[in-house]
Short mmCIF file of C-alpha atoms and ligand atoms in Angstrom, two decimals:
data_model
loop_
_atom_site.label_atom_id
_atom_site.label_comp_id
_atom_site.label_asym_id
_atom_site.label_seq_id
_atom_site.Cartn_x
_atom_site.Cartn_y
_atom_site.Cartn_z
CA UNK A 21 8.29 9.64 -2.59
CA UNK A 22 9.40 7.74 -5.66
CA UNK A 23 5.82 6.78 -6.44
CA UNK A 24 4.94 10.47 -6.35
CA UNK A 25 7.86 11.34 -8.61
CA UNK A 26 6.93 8.54 -11.04
CA UNK A 27 3.43 10.00 -11.20
CA UNK A 28 4.92 13.43 -11.86
CA UNK A 29 6.97 11.96 -14.71
CA UNK A 30 3.87 10.26 -16.12
CA UNK A 31 2.02 13.58 -15.85
CA UNK A 32 4.73 15.43 -17.75
CA UNK A 33 4.70 12.82 -20.53
CA UNK A 34 0.91 12.76 -20.75
CA UNK A 35 0.77 16.52 -21.06
CA UNK A 36 2.93 16.11 -24.17
CA UNK A 37 0.53 13.59 -25.68
CA UNK A 38 2.07 10.30 -24.53
CA UNK A 39 -0.22 7.45 -23.51
CA UNK A 40 0.53 4.75 -20.97
CA UNK A 41 0.67 1.17 -22.23
CA UNK A 42 0.42 -2.01 -20.25
CA UNK A 43 3.45 -3.91 -21.59
CA UNK A 44 6.98 -2.63 -21.84
CA UNK A 45 7.26 -4.61 -25.11
CA UNK A 46 4.73 -2.30 -26.80
CA UNK A 47 6.15 1.01 -25.64
CA UNK A 48 8.15 3.69 -27.41
CA UNK A 49 9.40 5.26 -24.19
CA UNK A 50 10.48 3.35 -21.08
CA UNK A 51 11.53 5.30 -18.01
CA UNK A 52 12.88 3.54 -14.96
CA UNK A 53 12.60 5.65 -11.84
CA UNK A 54 15.10 4.50 -9.26
CA UNK A 55 15.88 4.50 -5.54
CA UNK A 56 19.45 4.43 -4.23
CA UNK A 57 18.81 4.32 -0.49
CA UNK A 58 19.91 0.72 -0.20
CA UNK A 59 22.18 -1.51 -2.26
CA UNK A 60 19.55 -3.95 -3.53
CA UNK A 61 17.48 -1.63 -5.75
CA UNK A 62 20.66 -0.45 -7.45
CA UNK A 63 21.55 -4.02 -8.37
CA UNK A 64 17.98 -4.54 -9.59
CA UNK A 65 18.30 -1.60 -11.98
CA UNK A 66 21.33 -3.08 -13.69
CA UNK A 67 19.70 -6.46 -14.13
CA UNK A 68 16.50 -4.81 -15.44
CA UNK A 69 18.49 -2.78 -17.96
CA UNK A 70 20.03 -6.02 -19.20
CA UNK A 71 16.58 -7.54 -19.67
CA UNK A 72 15.30 -4.48 -21.56
CA UNK A 73 17.94 -4.77 -24.24
CA UNK A 74 15.79 -7.03 -26.43
CA UNK A 75 12.96 -4.44 -26.42
CA UNK A 76 15.42 -1.82 -27.49
CA UNK A 77 16.52 -4.06 -30.35
CA UNK A 78 12.95 -4.99 -31.32
CA UNK A 79 11.22 -1.61 -31.51
CA UNK A 80 14.00 0.87 -30.88
CA UNK A 81 12.29 2.11 -27.72
CA UNK A 82 13.81 5.09 -26.00
CA UNK A 83 15.06 4.10 -22.54
CA UNK A 84 15.64 6.58 -19.72
CA UNK A 85 16.74 6.24 -16.11
CA UNK A 86 15.59 8.81 -13.55
CA UNK A 87 15.77 9.23 -9.77
CA UNK A 88 18.52 8.81 -7.23
CA UNK A 89 20.48 6.02 -8.93
CA UNK A 90 20.53 8.22 -12.03
CA UNK A 91 21.96 11.09 -9.98
CA UNK A 92 24.62 9.01 -8.25
CA UNK A 93 25.62 6.44 -10.86
CA UNK A 94 25.10 8.39 -14.10
CA UNK A 95 28.44 7.46 -15.68
CA UNK A 96 28.23 3.82 -14.70
CA UNK A 97 24.70 3.57 -16.17
CA UNK A 98 25.66 5.08 -19.50
CA UNK A 99 28.92 3.15 -19.76
CA UNK A 100 27.56 -0.24 -18.74
CA UNK A 101 24.42 -0.04 -20.88
CA UNK A 102 24.48 0.96 -24.50
CA UNK A 103 20.68 0.80 -24.57
CA UNK A 104 20.16 3.75 -22.19
CA UNK A 105 19.33 6.96 -24.07
CA UNK A 106 19.09 9.38 -21.16
CA UNK A 107 19.86 9.69 -17.47
CA UNK A 108 18.00 12.41 -15.55
CA UNK A 109 18.42 13.28 -11.87
CA UNK A 110 15.51 13.78 -9.43
CA UNK A 111 15.71 17.59 -9.76
CA UNK A 112 15.21 17.58 -13.52
CA UNK A 113 12.10 15.61 -14.36
CA UNK A 114 10.59 18.66 -16.09
CA UNK A 115 13.38 18.42 -18.67
CA UNK A 116 12.40 14.94 -19.92
CA UNK A 117 10.19 15.95 -22.92
CA UNK A 118 12.91 18.26 -24.23
CA UNK A 119 15.53 15.52 -23.85
CA UNK A 120 13.35 12.95 -25.63
CA UNK A 121 12.75 15.38 -28.52
CA UNK A 122 16.47 15.93 -28.92
CA UNK A 123 17.34 12.22 -28.96
CA UNK A 124 17.16 11.83 -32.74
CA UNK A 125 20.09 14.24 -33.06
CA UNK A 126 22.15 12.45 -30.47
CA UNK A 127 23.62 8.99 -30.72
CA UNK A 128 25.17 9.04 -27.26
CA UNK A 129 23.44 8.88 -23.89
CA UNK A 130 22.25 12.29 -22.63
CA UNK A 131 23.09 12.88 -18.98
CA UNK A 132 21.25 15.70 -17.21
CA UNK A 133 21.75 15.92 -13.46
CA UNK A 134 22.28 19.55 -12.37
CA UNK A 135 21.06 20.51 -8.91
CA UNK A 136 18.10 22.79 -8.24
CA UNK A 137 18.70 24.99 -5.24
CA UNK A 138 15.06 26.00 -5.13
CA UNK A 139 11.71 24.32 -5.31
CA UNK A 140 10.41 23.73 -8.82
CA UNK A 141 6.72 23.00 -9.38
CA UNK A 142 5.84 20.03 -11.57
CA UNK A 143 2.40 19.68 -13.08
CA UNK A 144 0.23 17.88 -13.88
CA UNK A 145 0.56 14.69 -11.82
CA UNK A 146 -0.89 11.54 -13.40
CA UNK A 147 -2.20 9.93 -10.21
CA UNK A 148 -3.08 6.27 -10.00
CA UNK A 149 -5.01 6.54 -6.76
CA UNK A 150 -8.00 8.90 -6.62
CA UNK A 151 -8.87 8.50 -2.95
CA UNK A 152 -5.63 9.13 -1.13
CA UNK A 153 -3.03 11.55 -2.50
CA UNK A 154 0.62 12.27 -1.80
CA UNK A 155 1.35 15.98 -1.58
CA UNK A 156 5.00 16.87 -1.68
CA UNK A 157 5.98 19.64 0.78
CA UNK A 158 9.77 19.44 0.71
CA UNK A 159 12.61 17.55 -0.89
CA UNK A 160 16.14 16.69 0.10
CA UNK A 161 17.79 16.40 3.48
CA UNK A 162 20.29 18.35 5.57
CA UNK A 163 20.88 15.70 8.21
CA UNK A 164 23.69 13.54 6.81
CA UNK A 165 23.11 10.45 8.92
CA UNK A 166 26.34 8.53 8.44
CA UNK A 167 24.74 5.56 6.63
CA UNK A 168 22.50 7.53 4.28
CA UNK A 169 23.01 8.47 0.66
CA UNK A 170 19.85 10.61 0.38
CA UNK A 171 21.51 14.02 0.98
CA UNK A 172 23.97 13.20 -1.83
CA UNK A 173 21.26 11.97 -4.19
CA UNK A 174 18.47 14.45 -3.46
CA UNK A 175 20.59 17.39 -2.33
CA UNK A 176 19.85 19.87 0.44
CA UNK A 177 16.37 20.63 1.75
CA UNK A 178 14.06 22.61 -0.54
CA UNK A 179 10.64 23.67 0.65
CA UNK A 180 7.54 23.98 -1.48
CA UNK A 181 5.77 27.35 -1.19
CA UNK A 182 2.70 27.07 1.04
CA UNK A 183 0.25 28.52 -1.57
CA UNK A 184 1.14 25.68 -3.98
CA UNK A 185 0.60 23.09 -1.27
CA UNK A 186 -2.79 24.54 -0.36
CA UNK A 187 -3.82 24.79 -4.01
CA UNK A 188 -2.92 21.16 -4.66
CA UNK A 189 -4.84 19.94 -1.61
CA UNK A 190 -7.91 22.02 -2.56
CA UNK A 191 -7.74 20.58 -6.05
CA UNK A 192 -7.54 17.03 -4.67
CA UNK A 193 -10.50 17.74 -2.38
CA UNK A 194 -12.55 19.00 -5.33
CA UNK A 195 -11.68 15.83 -7.23
CA UNK A 196 -13.09 13.74 -4.38
CA UNK A 197 -9.89 12.70 -2.57
CA UNK A 198 -10.56 11.89 1.07
CA UNK A 199 -7.06 11.61 2.45
CA UNK A 200 -3.68 13.26 1.92
CA UNK A 201 -0.15 12.34 2.93
CA UNK A 202 2.21 15.29 3.22
CA UNK A 203 5.46 14.06 1.79
CA UNK A 204 9.11 14.91 2.35
CA UNK A 205 12.38 13.50 3.70
CA UNK A 206 12.03 15.64 6.84
CA UNK A 207 8.57 17.16 6.86
CA UNK A 208 9.13 18.59 10.36
CA UNK A 209 11.78 21.01 9.13
CA UNK A 210 9.31 22.57 6.67
CA UNK A 211 9.53 26.34 6.27
CA UNK A 212 7.53 28.27 3.74
CA UNK A 213 10.19 30.02 1.60
CA UNK A 214 8.10 33.24 1.48
CA UNK A 215 6.67 33.65 4.97
CA UNK A 216 8.93 31.33 6.99
CA UNK A 217 5.82 29.56 8.37
CA UNK A 218 6.74 26.22 9.94
CA UNK A 219 5.31 22.70 9.82
CA UNK A 220 2.77 23.35 12.60
CA UNK A 221 1.44 26.40 10.69
CA UNK A 222 1.26 24.28 7.55
CA UNK A 223 -0.82 21.67 9.37
CA UNK A 224 -3.10 24.35 10.79
CA UNK A 225 -3.60 26.05 7.43
CA UNK A 226 -4.46 22.92 5.48
CA UNK A 227 -6.69 21.22 8.02
CA UNK A 228 -9.78 23.38 7.32
CA UNK A 229 -9.80 22.39 3.62
CA UNK A 230 -13.23 20.88 3.07
CA UNK A 231 -13.53 17.35 1.70
CA UNK A 232 -10.20 16.07 3.03
CA UNK A 233 -10.99 14.04 6.11
CA UNK A 234 -7.71 12.38 7.00
CA UNK A 235 -4.29 14.04 7.02
CA UNK A 236 -1.05 12.11 7.47
CA UNK A 237 2.58 13.05 7.00
CA UNK A 238 5.81 11.21 6.32
CA UNK A 239 8.73 11.22 7.24
CA UNK A 240 9.45 12.79 10.61
CA UNK A 241 12.92 12.99 12.12
CA UNK A 242 12.89 12.43 15.91
CA UNK A 243 15.30 15.34 16.33
CA UNK A 244 12.88 17.89 14.83
CA UNK A 245 9.74 16.29 16.16
CA UNK A 246 8.52 18.85 18.69
CA UNK A 247 5.90 18.84 21.43
CA UNK A 248 4.13 21.55 19.38
CA UNK A 249 3.62 19.06 16.55
CA UNK A 250 2.29 16.50 19.06
CA UNK A 251 -0.11 19.09 20.48
CA UNK A 252 -1.31 20.03 16.98
CA UNK A 253 -1.83 16.35 16.09
CA UNK A 254 -3.86 15.80 19.23
CA UNK A 255 -5.97 18.95 18.81
CA UNK A 256 -6.63 18.81 15.07
CA UNK A 257 -9.55 16.54 14.29
CA UNK A 258 -8.39 15.57 10.80
CA UNK A 259 -4.80 14.66 11.60
CA UNK A 260 -4.66 10.89 11.97
CA UNK A 261 -3.40 9.50 15.24
CA UNK A 262 -0.67 7.72 13.33
CA UNK A 263 3.02 8.46 13.02
CA UNK A 264 6.09 7.03 11.33
CA UNK A 265 9.08 7.95 13.53
CA UNK A 266 12.28 6.18 12.45
CA UNK A 267 14.51 5.21 15.39
CA UNK A 268 17.07 3.17 13.36
CA UNK A 269 18.67 1.64 16.49
CA UNK A 270 17.88 1.29 20.19
CA UNK A 271 21.52 1.59 21.25
CA UNK A 272 22.96 4.97 22.20
CA UNK A 273 26.40 4.00 20.94
CA UNK A 274 25.03 3.04 17.50
CA UNK A 275 22.80 6.12 17.34
CA UNK A 276 25.91 8.21 17.96
CA UNK A 277 27.88 6.44 15.21
CA UNK A 278 24.89 6.92 12.93
CA UNK A 279 24.89 10.65 13.68
CA UNK A 280 21.19 10.66 14.46
CA UNK A 281 21.31 13.49 16.98
CA UNK A 282 19.17 11.92 19.72
CA UNK A 283 19.53 9.28 22.40
CA UNK A 284 17.30 6.29 23.03
CA UNK A 285 15.93 8.09 26.08
CA UNK A 286 15.10 11.27 24.15
CA UNK A 287 13.34 9.21 21.47
CA UNK A 288 11.36 7.27 24.07
CA UNK A 289 10.35 10.51 25.82
CA UNK A 290 8.77 11.70 22.56
CA UNK A 291 6.97 8.37 22.23
CA UNK A 292 5.75 8.81 25.83
CA UNK A 293 4.43 12.28 25.06
CA UNK A 294 2.69 11.02 21.92
CA UNK A 295 0.96 8.25 23.86
CA UNK A 296 0.01 10.59 26.68
CA UNK A 297 -1.64 13.03 24.25
CA UNK A 298 -3.09 10.37 21.93
CA UNK A 299 -3.57 7.05 23.76
CA UNK A 300 -4.84 5.45 20.53
CA UNK A 301 -1.81 6.46 18.44
CA UNK A 302 -0.49 3.95 15.93
CA UNK A 303 3.29 4.09 15.57
CA UNK A 304 5.70 2.72 13.00
CA UNK A 305 9.45 2.96 12.58
CA UNK A 306 12.51 2.16 10.45
CA UNK A 307 15.32 0.01 11.82
CA UNK A 308 18.74 -0.83 10.45
CA UNK A 309 20.41 -3.98 11.76
CA UNK A 310 24.09 -4.78 11.48
CA UNK A 311 25.40 -1.23 11.36
CA UNK A 312 29.23 -1.37 11.77
CA UNK A 313 30.26 -1.97 15.39
CA UNK A 314 26.78 -3.24 16.37
CA UNK A 315 27.28 -5.81 19.15
CA UNK A 316 24.78 -8.38 20.42
CA UNK A 317 24.12 -6.02 23.32
CA UNK A 318 23.42 -3.07 20.98
CA UNK A 319 21.07 -5.27 18.99
CA UNK A 320 19.27 -6.44 22.13
CA UNK A 321 18.63 -2.77 22.94
CA UNK A 322 16.88 -2.41 19.59
CA UNK A 323 14.76 -5.47 20.40
CA UNK A 324 13.84 -3.95 23.75
CA UNK A 325 12.62 -0.74 22.06
CA UNK A 326 10.22 -2.85 20.01
CA UNK A 327 8.89 -4.47 23.19
CA UNK A 328 8.55 -1.12 24.91
CA UNK A 329 6.97 0.96 22.11
CA UNK A 330 4.72 -1.76 20.65
CA UNK A 331 4.80 -0.42 17.08
CA UNK A 332 1.92 -1.20 14.75
CA UNK A 333 4.43 -1.80 11.98
CA UNK A 334 8.17 -1.63 11.33
CA UNK A 335 10.34 -1.38 8.22
CA UNK A 336 13.64 -3.12 8.85
CA UNK A 337 16.77 -3.41 6.77
CA UNK A 338 20.23 -4.95 6.82
CA UNK A 339 22.83 -2.21 6.75
CA UNK A 340 24.41 -1.78 3.34
CA UNK A 341 27.34 0.47 2.44
CA UNK A 342 26.38 3.51 0.42
CA UNK A 343 28.65 5.71 -1.69
CA UNK A 344 29.88 9.05 -0.23
CA UNK A 345 28.59 8.25 3.26
CA UNK A 346 30.61 8.84 6.42
CA UNK A 347 29.94 5.32 7.73
CA UNK A 348 32.26 3.93 5.04
CA UNK A 349 35.10 4.86 7.40
CA UNK A 350 33.92 2.32 10.00
CA UNK A 351 35.90 -0.82 9.32
CA UNK A 352 34.26 -2.98 12.01
CA UNK A 353 31.67 -4.56 9.74
CA UNK A 354 29.06 -7.01 11.01
CA UNK A 355 29.29 -10.27 9.01
CA UNK A 356 26.48 -10.84 6.52
CA UNK A 357 25.23 -13.99 8.27
CA UNK A 358 24.88 -12.15 11.58
CA UNK A 359 23.05 -9.25 9.93
CA UNK A 360 20.71 -11.78 8.33
CA UNK A 361 20.07 -13.56 11.64
CA UNK A 362 19.42 -10.26 13.45
CA UNK A 363 16.94 -9.18 10.81
CA UNK A 364 15.06 -12.48 11.12
CA UNK A 365 15.03 -12.22 14.92
CA UNK A 366 13.80 -8.61 14.82
CA UNK A 367 11.05 -9.33 12.32
CA UNK A 368 9.93 -12.41 14.24
CA UNK A 369 9.62 -10.42 17.47
CA UNK A 370 7.65 -7.71 15.66
CA UNK A 371 5.41 -10.32 14.00
CA UNK A 372 4.43 -11.62 17.45
CA UNK A 373 3.83 -8.08 18.79
CA UNK A 374 1.60 -7.26 15.82
CA UNK A 375 -0.36 -10.49 15.98
CA UNK A 376 -1.13 -9.96 19.67
CA UNK A 377 -2.14 -6.32 19.14
CA UNK A 378 -4.31 -7.22 16.16
CA UNK A 379 -6.01 -10.04 18.07
CA UNK A 380 -6.98 -7.56 20.77
CA UNK A 381 -8.89 -5.59 18.10
CA UNK A 382 -11.23 -8.49 17.30
CA UNK A 383 -14.78 -7.50 18.21
CA UNK A 384 -14.10 -3.75 18.06
CA UNK A 385 -15.60 -1.31 15.55
CA UNK A 386 -13.45 0.97 13.43
CA UNK A 387 -13.67 3.52 10.65
CA UNK A 388 -12.00 2.39 7.43
CA UNK A 389 -11.39 4.28 4.20
CA UNK A 390 -12.09 1.82 1.39
CA UNK A 391 -9.29 1.93 -1.18
CA UNK A 392 -10.83 -0.46 -3.71
CA UNK A 393 -11.70 -4.00 -4.68
CA UNK A 394 -9.26 -6.75 -3.85
CA UNK A 395 -8.58 -9.45 -6.40
CA UNK A 396 -9.92 -12.21 -4.13
CA UNK A 397 -13.56 -12.28 -5.20
CA UNK A 398 -16.37 -10.13 -6.51
CA UNK A 399 -17.40 -8.60 -3.16
CA UNK A 400 -13.98 -8.30 -1.53
CA UNK A 401 -12.63 -4.86 -0.66
CA UNK A 402 -9.66 -3.48 1.21
CA UNK A 403 -9.05 -0.24 3.04
CA UNK A 404 -7.02 1.39 5.76
CA UNK A 405 -7.98 2.40 9.27
CA UNK A 406 -6.82 5.57 10.99
CA UNK A 407 -3.73 3.70 12.22
CA UNK A 408 -2.87 2.95 8.56
CA UNK A 409 -3.49 -0.79 8.95
CA UNK A 410 -4.87 -2.77 6.03
CA UNK A 411 -8.40 -4.07 6.62
CA UNK A 412 -9.99 -6.60 4.23
CA UNK A 413 -13.75 -6.96 4.16
CA UNK A 414 -16.75 -8.02 2.08
CA UNK A 415 -19.44 -5.62 0.95
CA UNK A 416 -22.51 -6.14 -1.22
CA UNK A 417 -22.23 -2.60 -2.63
CA UNK A 418 -19.18 -0.85 -4.06
CA UNK A 419 -17.83 1.38 -1.26
CA UNK A 420 -14.58 2.39 -2.97
CA UNK A 421 -13.55 5.88 -1.81
CA UNK A 422 -16.01 5.84 1.08
CA UNK A 423 -15.57 5.61 4.82
CA UNK A 424 -17.20 2.51 6.30
CA UNK A 425 -17.54 1.35 9.89
CA UNK A 426 -16.39 -2.24 10.26
CA UNK A 427 -16.42 -4.78 13.03
CA UNK A 428 -13.11 -6.65 13.21
CA UNK A 429 -13.73 -10.39 13.03
CA UNK A 430 -10.29 -11.88 12.42
CA UNK A 431 -6.67 -10.92 11.78
CA UNK A 432 -3.18 -11.94 10.86
CA UNK A 433 0.03 -10.18 11.93
CA UNK A 434 -0.03 -7.86 8.93
CA UNK A 435 -3.72 -7.14 8.31
CA UNK A 436 -7.19 -7.19 9.79
CA UNK A 437 -10.43 -8.72 8.57
CA UNK A 438 -13.70 -6.89 9.15
CA UNK A 439 -17.38 -6.99 8.30
CA UNK A 440 -19.85 -4.21 7.59
N1 LIG B 9 21.52 0.54 4.82
C1 LIG B 9 20.34 0.01 5.25
N2 LIG B 9 19.23 0.74 5.41
C2 LIG B 9 19.30 2.05 5.12
N3 LIG B 9 18.38 3.02 5.18
C3 LIG B 9 18.94 4.18 4.78
N4 LIG B 9 20.22 3.97 4.44
C4 LIG B 9 20.47 2.67 4.66
C5 LIG B 9 21.63 1.85 4.51
N5 LIG B 9 22.79 2.34 4.12
C6 LIG B 9 17.02 2.81 5.67
C7 LIG B 9 16.75 3.68 6.92
C8 LIG B 9 15.83 4.75 6.39
C9 LIG B 9 15.08 3.99 5.30
C10 LIG B 9 14.38 4.83 4.29
O1 LIG B 9 16.07 3.20 4.69
O2 LIG B 9 16.09 2.88 7.89
O3 LIG B 9 14.98 5.30 7.36
FE1 LIG B 10 18.81 9.90 5.31
FE2 LIG B 10 19.08 10.72 7.84
FE3 LIG B 10 18.21 12.42 5.96
FE4 LIG B 10 16.61 10.42 6.76
S1 LIG B 10 17.34 12.12 8.04
S2 LIG B 10 17.01 11.04 4.62
S3 LIG B 10 18.09 8.80 7.15
S4 LIG B 10 20.25 11.51 6.07
#
């Protein structure tokens, strides 16, 4: 999502005549787009701002901070860093050119973080990738999981009107894009603001668009993930048999403290239905370890979910306290060392699961969308299969942006190797 918003920011600046440059040292405008979901990226921002001070001194570059850290820590950013000229929240990217123009009249940091209650279109988007495109369908979140800062940073859910979504996908198709990812914090709760059409209708209306061959969407909340969506995925040729469905924990007690709104059993029933309808489905998930009150037994239940589901990939994190969140009230913290150990144990288990699953693919043929040349050598390329796994391969001709059929010859836990 942040990548998409960075590309929107770049698009806005380009439309005003700005040009990208390869080194921060040479630039007149530096914008740092930020993520606040976990503690680490927030710390990174402050250390980066410290490092940028010499550029500010050297060429008086204008420095801005955008995104969720900007929304949540606006005062801290402007007070701690004299070099920051503006702080703009995720709802206000369109305002950046106006703010930059007004900077000469202002010696103090400009803070602009009002909330948008409705969807606001941003064009054009300066995309880096011309094969696979993110298409935003909604923003914000109404769920308030107890650990999560997103609803406070991004605000409540706002849905993009369906005609804009269709127009953007048609435009991408005309430009030669082969794949789209529908993007939103909770894509399943999508509702067209005009017609009230839901996520299933959205999928059905976009799938006939010619030129786009693979459709994916991220992120789904297990609570709103219905059997209707599963049926539509199974019946619609272009929708990839791939799904990211964050479970966060395998323990019912922890899921309850997290306020996730489903039990382990309910989650696993949805996984069962997905596998029944699409036996080849590739699944991934998000997991938090060391949430307050998490016991060894709770953690072992998370490990057992991994063994049962056999995810293609997981994204796992140590719990970190976030401002405004309800989980701050839980005083029974898991010590850092234990969180660290649990994360290692979880990732090691998943590494073994992935390696075994990948090894079983050796000798099979699969369709891969080539995303470009890899840096390895002249004829090396990389792409993704329908399950969203990275596949590296050699090709005598440039197949960037094309679908190729590869035979898998080797693998590691995190990627596959194929040949044409
Ligand atoms: N601590 C650790 N991980 C978190 N996530 C969200 N909030 C926190 C937090 N406070 C993780 C969740 C979410 C992903 C985007 O980030 O797993 O799905
Ligand atoms: Fe955060 Fe929960 Fe909303 Fe996801 S569903 S963005 S984890 S509050």
